[in-house]
Tab-separated table of C-alpha atoms in Angstrom:
chain	number	residue	atom	x	y	z
A	195	UNK	CA	-19.758	-11.326	-3.046
A	196	UNK	CA	-16.200	-12.447	-4.620
A	197	UNK	CA	-17.635	-11.768	-8.177
A	198	UNK	CA	-18.445	-8.406	-7.045
A	199	UNK	CA	-15.374	-7.846	-5.738
A	200	UNK	CA	-13.377	-8.785	-8.412
A	201	UNK	CA	-15.765	-6.631	-10.687
A	202	UNK	CA	-15.409	-3.644	-8.726
A	203	UNK	CA	-11.873	-4.307	-8.636
A	204	UNK	CA	-11.528	-4.673	-12.253
A	205	UNK	CA	-13.903	-1.364	-13.094
A	206	UNK	CA	-11.726	0.441	-11.085
A	207	UNK	CA	-8.148	-0.115	-13.276
A	208	UNK	CA	-10.601	0.534	-16.279
A	209	UNK	CA	-11.486	3.942	-14.759
A	210	UNK	CA	-7.723	4.584	-13.987
A	211	UNK	CA	-7.105	3.764	-17.671
A	212	UNK	CA	-9.833	6.607	-18.982
A	213	UNK	CA	-8.043	9.246	-16.489
A	214	UNK	CA	-4.819	8.503	-17.858
A	215	UNK	CA	-6.335	8.361	-21.472
A	216	UNK	CA	-8.014	12.075	-20.510
A	217	UNK	CA	-4.411	13.408	-19.032
A	218	UNK	CA	-2.480	11.797	-22.100
A	219	UNK	CA	-4.670	13.451	-24.912
A	220	UNK	CA	-5.194	16.975	-22.772
A	221	UNK	CA	-3.222	19.553	-25.008
A	222	UNK	CA	-1.358	21.741	-23.853
A	223	UNK	CA	-1.199	21.000	-20.709
A	224	UNK	CA	-3.058	18.651	-18.017
A	225	UNK	CA	-6.337	20.668	-16.742
A	226	UNK	CA	-6.642	20.831	-12.581
A	227	UNK	CA	-9.493	18.576	-12.702
A	228	UNK	CA	-8.176	15.741	-14.721
A	229	UNK	CA	-4.669	16.164	-12.734
A	230	UNK	CA	-6.583	15.637	-9.366
A	231	UNK	CA	-8.312	12.922	-10.713
A	232	UNK	CA	-4.805	11.101	-11.823
A	233	UNK	CA	-3.807	11.981	-8.243
A	234	UNK	CA	-6.342	9.902	-6.742
A	235	UNK	CA	-6.067	7.344	-9.287
A	236	UNK	CA	-2.569	7.027	-8.237
A	237	UNK	CA	-2.903	7.040	-4.320
A	238	UNK	CA	-5.518	4.318	-4.531
A	239	UNK	CA	-3.791	1.973	-7.179
A	240	UNK	CA	-3.407	-1.146	-5.013
A	241	UNK	CA	-7.059	-1.815	-4.894
A	242	UNK	CA	-7.159	-2.918	-8.246
A	243	UNK	CA	-5.675	-6.138	-7.710
A	244	UNK	CA	-8.758	-7.421	-5.695
A	245	UNK	CA	-8.485	-10.368	-8.592
A	246	UNK	CA	-5.103	-11.111	-7.464
A	247	UNK	CA	-5.882	-11.250	-3.626
A	248	UNK	CA	-8.892	-13.577	-4.343
A	249	UNK	CA	-6.529	-16.387	-6.067
A	250	UNK	CA	-3.940	-16.391	-3.476
A	251	UNK	CA	-5.991	-15.366	-0.165
A	252	UNK	CA	-9.215	-17.887	-0.392
A	253	UNK	CA	-8.503	-19.972	-3.604
A	254	UNK	CA	-5.209	-21.653	-3.076
A	255	UNK	CA	-5.535	-21.856	0.654
A	256	UNK	CA	-9.383	-23.117	0.967
A	257	UNK	CA	-10.072	-26.040	-1.007
A	258	UNK	CA	-6.483	-27.905	-1.120
A	259	UNK	CA	-7.018	-31.586	-0.342
A	260	UNK	CA	-4.126	-34.370	-0.225
A	261	UNK	CA	-6.877	-37.177	-0.653
A	262	UNK	CA	-4.581	-40.374	-1.071
A	263	UNK	CA	-1.056	-40.821	-0.511
A	264	UNK	CA	1.293	-43.553	-1.192
A	265	UNK	CA	4.907	-43.163	0.395
A	266	UNK	CA	5.863	-40.188	-1.734
A	267	UNK	CA	2.837	-40.285	-4.358
A	268	UNK	CA	-0.088	-38.628	-4.028
A	269	UNK	CA	-3.289	-37.759	-5.200
A	270	UNK	CA	-4.645	-33.986	-4.881
A	271	UNK	CA	-7.343	-31.684	-4.865
A	272	UNK	CA	-7.692	-27.975	-5.742
A	273	UNK	CA	-7.325	-24.835	-7.379
A	274	UNK	CA	-5.000	-24.165	-10.586
A	275	UNK	CA	-3.622	-20.974	-11.763
A	276	UNK	CA	-3.527	-20.809	-15.611
A	277	UNK	CA	-1.801	-18.534	-17.891
A	278	UNK	CA	-4.767	-16.092	-18.255
A	279	UNK	CA	-4.544	-15.048	-14.836
A	280	UNK	CA	-0.561	-13.733	-16.011
A	281	UNK	CA	-2.239	-12.135	-18.616
A	282	UNK	CA	-4.883	-10.313	-16.459
A	283	UNK	CA	-2.276	-9.282	-13.949
A	284	UNK	CA	0.366	-8.303	-16.641
A	285	UNK	CA	-2.648	-5.784	-17.578
A	286	UNK	CA	-3.228	-4.516	-14.374
A	287	UNK	CA	0.645	-4.000	-13.889
A	288	UNK	CA	0.949	-2.304	-17.137
A	289	UNK	CA	-2.064	-0.095	-16.148
A	290	UNK	CA	0.097	1.085	-12.839
A	291	UNK	CA	2.836	2.101	-14.933
A	292	UNK	CA	0.811	4.307	-17.190
A	293	UNK	CA	-0.764	5.869	-14.347
A	294	UNK	CA	2.546	6.389	-12.908
A	295	UNK	CA	3.813	8.141	-15.577
A	296	UNK	CA	0.795	10.044	-16.251
A	297	UNK	CA	1.139	11.159	-12.501
A	298	UNK	CA	5.117	12.152	-12.968
A	299	UNK	CA	4.333	14.507	-15.588
A	300	UNK	CA	2.018	16.486	-13.500
A	301	UNK	CA	3.952	16.954	-10.857
A	302	UNK	CA	5.527	20.475	-9.893
A	303	UNK	CA	9.426	20.641	-10.277
A	304	UNK	CA	10.283	21.927	-6.521
A	305	UNK	CA	13.034	24.923	-6.708
A	306	UNK	CA	12.850	26.576	-3.588
A	307	UNK	CA	12.877	25.396	0.148
A	308	UNK	CA	10.721	25.657	2.935
A	309	UNK	CA	9.786	29.332	3.399
A	310	UNK	CA	9.851	30.915	6.912
A	311	UNK	CA	6.523	30.270	8.754
A	312	UNK	CA	5.662	27.317	6.921
A	313	UNK	CA	5.066	24.754	9.630
A	314	UNK	CA	6.109	21.208	9.405
A	315	UNK	CA	3.948	17.702	9.797
A	316	UNK	CA	2.387	17.651	13.445
A	317	UNK	CA	4.532	15.399	16.036
A	318	UNK	CA	1.871	12.627	16.649
A	319	UNK	CA	1.468	12.401	12.989
A	320	UNK	CA	4.954	11.259	13.017
A	321	UNK	CA	4.497	9.038	15.868
A	322	UNK	CA	1.478	7.166	14.792
A	323	UNK	CA	3.334	6.836	11.442
A	324	UNK	CA	5.966	4.763	13.492
A	325	UNK	CA	3.478	2.717	15.504
A	326	UNK	CA	2.169	1.364	12.041
A	327	UNK	CA	5.647	0.901	10.951
A	328	UNK	CA	6.482	-1.661	13.414
A	329	UNK	CA	2.893	-2.983	13.345
A	330	UNK	CA	3.611	-3.463	9.655
A	331	UNK	CA	6.465	-5.479	10.142
A	332	UNK	CA	4.982	-7.635	12.589
A	333	UNK	CA	1.362	-8.125	11.357
A	334	UNK	CA	3.057	-11.227	8.089
A	335	UNK	CA	2.776	-13.514	11.518
A	336	UNK	CA	-0.487	-12.624	12.781
A	337	UNK	CA	-3.461	-15.238	11.965
A	338	UNK	CA	-5.738	-13.388	9.725
A	339	UNK	CA	-8.418	-16.097	9.493
A	340	UNK	CA	-9.337	-19.728	10.338
A	341	UNK	CA	-10.763	-22.627	8.196
A	342	UNK	CA	-12.828	-25.197	9.805
A	343	UNK	CA	-13.762	-28.414	7.805
A	344	UNK	CA	-16.221	-30.645	8.646
A	345	UNK	CA	-18.569	-33.161	7.162
A	346	UNK	CA	-18.453	-36.797	5.801
A	347	UNK	CA	-16.165	-35.887	2.748
A	348	UNK	CA	-13.927	-34.008	4.279
A	349	UNK	CA	-13.197	-36.404	7.057
A	350	UNK	CA	-12.471	-39.478	4.118
A	351	UNK	CA	-10.559	-36.771	2.250
A	352	UNK	CA	-8.395	-35.442	5.076
A	353	UNK	CA	-8.015	-38.888	6.930
A	354	UNK	CA	-4.227	-38.788	5.998
A	355	UNK	CA	-3.497	-35.297	6.995
A	356	UNK	CA	-5.823	-35.092	10.031
A	357	UNK	CA	-5.993	-31.767	9.914
A	358	UNK	CA	-9.564	-30.007	10.887
A	359	UNK	CA	-8.616	-26.419	11.411
A	360	UNK	CA	-6.173	-24.595	9.382
A	361	UNK	CA	-5.220	-20.901	10.608
A	362	UNK	CA	-3.729	-18.447	8.020
A	363	UNK	CA	-1.383	-15.541	7.856
A	364	UNK	CA	0.365	-13.683	5.523
A	365	UNK	CA	3.387	-15.473	6.022
A	366	UNK	CA	1.889	-18.907	5.554
A	367	UNK	CA	0.273	-17.538	1.858
A	368	UNK	CA	3.591	-17.478	0.197
A	369	UNK	CA	3.921	-21.506	1.148
A	370	UNK	CA	0.384	-22.121	0.073
A	371	UNK	CA	1.442	-20.204	-3.581
A	372	UNK	CA	4.306	-22.644	-4.226
A	373	UNK	CA	2.616	-25.931	-2.973
A	374	UNK	CA	-0.979	-26.180	-3.277
A	375	UNK	CA	-1.045	-24.834	-7.377
A	376	UNK	CA	-2.137	-27.727	-9.069
A	377	UNK	CA	-0.575	-25.488	-12.385
A	378	UNK	CA	3.064	-25.205	-11.618
A	379	UNK	CA	4.375	-25.663	-15.080
A	380	UNK	CA	2.358	-22.395	-15.784
A	381	UNK	CA	4.963	-19.619	-17.729
A	382	UNK	CA	7.860	-22.033	-18.045
A	383	UNK	CA	7.833	-22.746	-13.996
A	384	UNK	CA	8.079	-19.250	-13.177
A	385	UNK	CA	4.434	-18.586	-12.621
A	386	UNK	CA	4.564	-19.072	-8.668
A	387	UNK	CA	7.629	-17.076	-8.032
A	388	UNK	CA	5.505	-14.137	-10.163
A	389	UNK	CA	2.784	-14.577	-8.068
A	390	UNK	CA	4.536	-14.778	-4.791
A	391	UNK	CA	6.828	-11.620	-5.885
A	392	UNK	CA	3.517	-9.782	-7.009
A	393	UNK	CA	1.540	-10.659	-3.441
A	394	UNK	CA	4.957	-9.940	-1.222
A	395	UNK	CA	5.346	-6.171	-2.977
A	396	UNK	CA	1.601	-5.730	-2.689
A	397	UNK	CA	0.885	-6.526	0.632
A	398	UNK	CA	4.329	-6.497	2.611
A	399	UNK	CA	6.849	-4.355	1.103
A	400	UNK	CA	5.061	-1.267	-0.946
A	401	UNK	CA	3.577	-1.106	2.767
A	402	UNK	CA	6.169	-0.775	4.884
A	403	UNK	CA	8.174	1.106	2.654
A	404	UNK	CA	5.547	3.698	2.136
A	405	UNK	CA	5.418	4.073	5.739
A	406	UNK	CA	9.008	4.414	6.289
A	407	UNK	CA	9.441	7.092	3.719
A	408	UNK	CA	6.866	9.252	4.685
A	409	UNK	CA	8.164	9.046	7.807
A	410	UNK	CA	11.432	10.326	6.728
A	411	UNK	CA	9.980	12.728	4.402
A	412	UNK	CA	7.894	14.102	7.256
A	413	UNK	CA	10.470	14.369	9.726
A	414	UNK	CA	12.726	16.130	7.102
A	415	UNK	CA	10.159	18.883	6.532
A	416	UNK	CA	9.409	19.404	10.187
A	417	UNK	CA	13.351	19.911	10.709
A	418	UNK	CA	13.978	21.965	7.903
A	419	UNK	CA	10.666	24.273	8.685
A	420	UNK	CA	12.190	24.472	11.973
A	421	UNK	CA	15.334	25.886	11.107
A	422	UNK	CA	13.564	27.995	8.198
A	423	UNK	CA	11.450	29.774	11.581
A	424	UNK	CA	14.748	30.223	13.018
A	425	UNK	CA	16.521	31.751	10.427
A	426	UNK	CA	15.706	35.886	10.415
A	427	UNK	CA	14.383	36.893	7.309
A	428	UNK	CA	15.019	39.965	5.279
A	429	UNK	CA	11.849	41.963	6.578
A	430	UNK	CA	13.355	41.297	10.343
A	431	UNK	CA	16.868	42.395	9.050
A	432	UNK	CA	15.540	46.090	8.160
A	433	UNK	CA	13.280	46.360	10.996
A	434	UNK	CA	16.282	45.671	13.236
A	435	UNK	CA	18.872	48.289	11.097
A	436	UNK	CA	15.916	50.799	11.205
A	437	UNK	CA	15.080	50.769	14.727
A	438	UNK	CA	16.569	53.833	16.572
A	439	UNK	CA	18.242	54.239	19.706
A	440	UNK	CA	17.892	56.256	22.572
A	441	UNK	CA	19.821	59.698	23.656
A	442	UNK	CA	21.607	59.518	26.395
A	443	UNK	CA	21.603	63.075	27.524
A	444	UNK	CA	18.027	64.088	28.097
A	445	UNK	CA	16.227	60.554	27.942
A	446	UNK	CA	14.331	61.531	24.641
A	447	UNK	CA	14.367	59.161	21.414
A	448	UNK	CA	16.614	60.639	19.306
A	449	UNK	CA	18.224	58.568	16.084
A	450	UNK	CA	21.856	58.171	16.171
A	451	UNK	CA	23.345	58.939	12.920
A	452	UNK	CA	26.577	56.477	13.550
A	453	UNK	CA	24.176	53.801	14.835
A	454	UNK	CA	22.557	53.950	12.007
A	455	UNK	CA	25.313	54.341	9.452
A	456	UNK	CA	26.929	51.376	11.025
A	457	UNK	CA	24.497	48.420	10.521
A	458	UNK	CA	24.190	49.964	6.631
A	459	UNK	CA	28.159	50.318	6.542
A	460	UNK	CA	28.527	46.369	7.235
A	461	UNK	CA	25.446	45.210	4.750
A	462	UNK	CA	27.457	47.215	2.366
A	463	UNK	CA	30.537	45.678	2.838
A	464	UNK	CA	28.767	42.351	2.926
A	465	UNK	CA	27.230	42.691	-0.789
A	466	UNK	CA	30.835	44.054	-2.039
A	467	UNK	CA	32.791	41.179	-0.861
A	468	UNK	CA	29.682	38.710	-2.554
A	469	UNK	CA	29.646	40.468	-5.484
A	470	UNK	CA	33.431	40.455	-6.011
A	471	UNK	CA	33.806	36.739	-6.102
A	472	UNK	CA	32.192	36.945	-9.215
A	473	UNK	CA	29.979	33.883	-8.756
A	474	UNK	CA	26.032	33.859	-9.052
A	475	UNK	CA	24.471	32.732	-5.956
A	476	UNK	CA	23.842	28.950	-5.729
A	477	UNK	CA	20.326	28.045	-6.392
A	478	UNK	CA	18.270	27.117	-3.096
A	479	UNK	CA	17.815	23.641	-2.328
A	480	UNK	CA	14.544	21.642	-2.457
A	481	UNK	CA	13.224	20.725	0.781
A	482	UNK	CA	12.751	16.570	-0.426
A	483	UNK	CA	14.618	15.655	-3.716
A	484	UNK	CA	12.711	14.192	-6.938
A	485	UNK	CA	13.656	10.826	-6.286
A	486	UNK	CA	12.755	10.610	-2.887
A	487	UNK	CA	9.311	12.129	-3.973
A	488	UNK	CA	8.992	9.923	-6.904
A	489	UNK	CA	9.964	6.968	-4.632
A	490	UNK	CA	7.427	7.570	-2.185
A	491	UNK	CA	4.411	8.031	-4.784
A	492	UNK	CA	5.170	4.497	-6.030
A	493	UNK	CA	5.476	2.905	-2.653
A	494	UNK	CA	1.733	4.347	-2.519
A	495	UNK	CA	0.710	3.549	-5.523
A	496	UNK	CA	1.855	-0.249	-4.661
A	497	UNK	CA	0.861	-0.152	-0.835
A	498	UNK	CA	-2.238	-2.620	-0.860
A	499	UNK	CA	-2.252	-3.868	2.742
A	500	UNK	CA	-5.446	-2.188	3.515
A	501	UNK	CA	-7.183	-3.190	-0.034
A	502	UNK	CA	-6.134	-7.213	1.059
A	503	UNK	CA	-7.519	-7.037	4.166
A	504	UNK	CA	-10.978	-5.189	3.059
A	505	UNK	CA	-11.227	-7.666	0.187
A	506	UNK	CA	-10.768	-10.589	2.864
A	507	UNK	CA	-13.366	-9.301	5.453
A	508	UNK	CA	-15.744	-9.432	2.458
A	509	UNK	CA	-14.809	-12.627	0.824
A	510	UNK	CA	-13.757	-15.105	3.421
A	511	UNK	CA	-16.973	-15.037	5.208
A	512	UNK	CA	-18.752	-16.535	1.924
A	513	UNK	CA	-15.978	-19.470	1.001
A	514	UNK	CA	-18.762	-22.011	2.677
A	515	UNK	CA	-21.372	-21.145	0.064
A	516	UNK	CA	-18.699	-21.642	-2.634
A	517	UNK	CA	-17.722	-24.834	-0.983
A	518	UNK	CA	-21.345	-25.643	-0.940
A	519	UNK	CA	-21.522	-25.150	-4.597
A	520	UNK	CA	-18.287	-27.046	-5.526
A	521	UNK	CA	-19.523	-29.698	-3.574
A	522	UNK	CA	-23.468	-30.124	-4.567
A	523	UNK	CA	-23.234	-32.584	-7.502
A	524	UNK	CA	-20.517	-35.424	-6.186
A	525	UNK	CA	-22.362	-35.042	-2.562
A	526	UNK	CA	-26.067	-35.248	-4.236
A	527	UNK	CA	-25.953	-39.130	-4.681
A	528	UNK	CA	-24.773	-38.975	-0.871
A	529	UNK	CA	-27.854	-37.018	0.750
A	530	UNK	CA	-30.374	-39.741	1.550
A	531	UNK	CA	-27.699	-41.766	3.146
A	532	UNK	CA	-26.184	-38.832	4.955
A	533	UNK	CA	-29.892	-37.575	6.067
A	534	UNK	CA	-29.926	-40.892	7.739
A	535	UNK	CA	-27.361	-40.526	10.154
A	536	UNK	CA	-27.501	-36.953	10.103
A	537	UNK	CA	-24.174	-36.049	8.964
A	538	UNK	CA	-23.399	-33.369	6.394
A	539	UNK	CA	-21.506	-33.936	3.364
A	540	UNK	CA	-19.043	-31.155	2.981
A	541	UNK	CA	-18.653	-28.092	5.048
A	542	UNK	CA	-16.451	-25.033	5.382
A	543	UNK	CA	-16.504	-22.733	8.109
A	544	UNK	CA	-14.271	-19.475	7.883
A	545	UNK	CA	-13.945	-17.074	10.579
A	546	UNK	CA	-11.962	-14.034	10.649
A	547	UNK	CA	-9.569	-13.364	13.025
A	548	UNK	CA	-8.851	-10.209	14.914
A	549	UNK	CA	-5.326	-9.910	13.009
A	550	UNK	CA	-7.491	-9.003	9.195
A	551	UNK	CA	-9.471	-6.087	10.926
A	552	UNK	CA	-6.286	-5.346	12.654
A	553	UNK	CA	-4.008	-5.327	9.497
A	554	UNK	CA	-7.454	-3.061	7.752
A	555	UNK	CA	-7.157	-0.097	10.432
A	556	UNK	CA	-3.291	-0.338	10.084
A	557	UNK	CA	-3.292	0.099	6.340
A	558	UNK	CA	-5.725	2.735	6.250
A	559	UNK	CA	-3.767	4.180	9.099
A	560	UNK	CA	-0.643	4.311	7.703
A	561	UNK	CA	-2.155	5.542	4.348
A	562	UNK	CA	-4.053	8.789	6.327
A	563	UNK	CA	-0.868	9.548	8.401
A	564	UNK	CA	1.246	9.708	5.434
A	565	UNK	CA	-0.919	11.989	3.775
A	566	UNK	CA	-0.873	14.313	6.558
A	567	UNK	CA	3.050	14.027	7.129
A	568	UNK	CA	4.525	13.828	3.932
A	569	UNK	CA	2.221	13.965	0.598
A	570	UNK	CA	-0.110	17.173	1.817
A	571	UNK	CA	3.362	19.248	2.738
A	572	UNK	CA	4.740	18.635	-0.403
A	573	UNK	CA	1.681	19.398	-2.377
A	574	UNK	CA	1.579	22.812	-0.211
A	575	UNK	CA	5.392	23.457	-0.984
């Protein structure tokens, strides 16, 4: 299962690069079909980091053991992150940068404000974004899954620790990266810091920032839409000016020349006063600044809370089979003895807690509500 998840994530990264190459070679402009594919590729960017989630989540946290301790000296067993992993990570980051750069080239330049009659995002979507924002801030301390260790070798190797259950949360994984990487000299000692920073951005910072920016943009669009709906249009003004007044003598509907001439004269005076200033009217401001819109797209591309939860839901239940495969050779000489006493050699059972599917629901809900509240109104405007 883990190999399938890693393979699919890398295939997704390759597909993104192919879309970027097609958009780059298209002349004179990007075709609408390729632009739409590029939009989807940038929106689901964090799903290419399944390889990173696999290393940080299960590998470093599941199989680490301090076997023997003598004061401050100990012998440990676990996984190590080599420089080849960071080369692959650099390739994924460059693919992310190329996708976002190509996506920015296809963005329309907003030069007009929200027109009257255009409705802003619904209030329920904005309230849902607020709930998702609070939940994403609190989820790093919620238990996602728990490892249960048993078996003869686990009893011997974990004798000094006396820990048979290990709860895992997002906050605990940051300590896992630094404490349980057996190759801390990678990238001149900066490998653990880089891995922690990438994991923090993908799983914590980007989802929270994307939800907050979508909430700000959606609220701004809704308030501007309400203001635009309250301001009368030029057609409404002309209808008011042309509306006839009722005569007072016989009650018949007759036009009053003075009443018709007065708004026209006032409109003429306004036009003369505005034209006498000698300055061109200021261009209308866009509903959302281009920088804010680009920041929203970048955070959506990097938000990976839902991708991390989906990968772990597939990988964590299969960790026991991986440990059985890893310990098959050292356990083989002990099998006759262990069969007599009816004890297994080394067993790892991983149970998924409610925090992991909850994180998946919150991440997907935040992504969908941000699409309804911010991304879709910006594209339609």
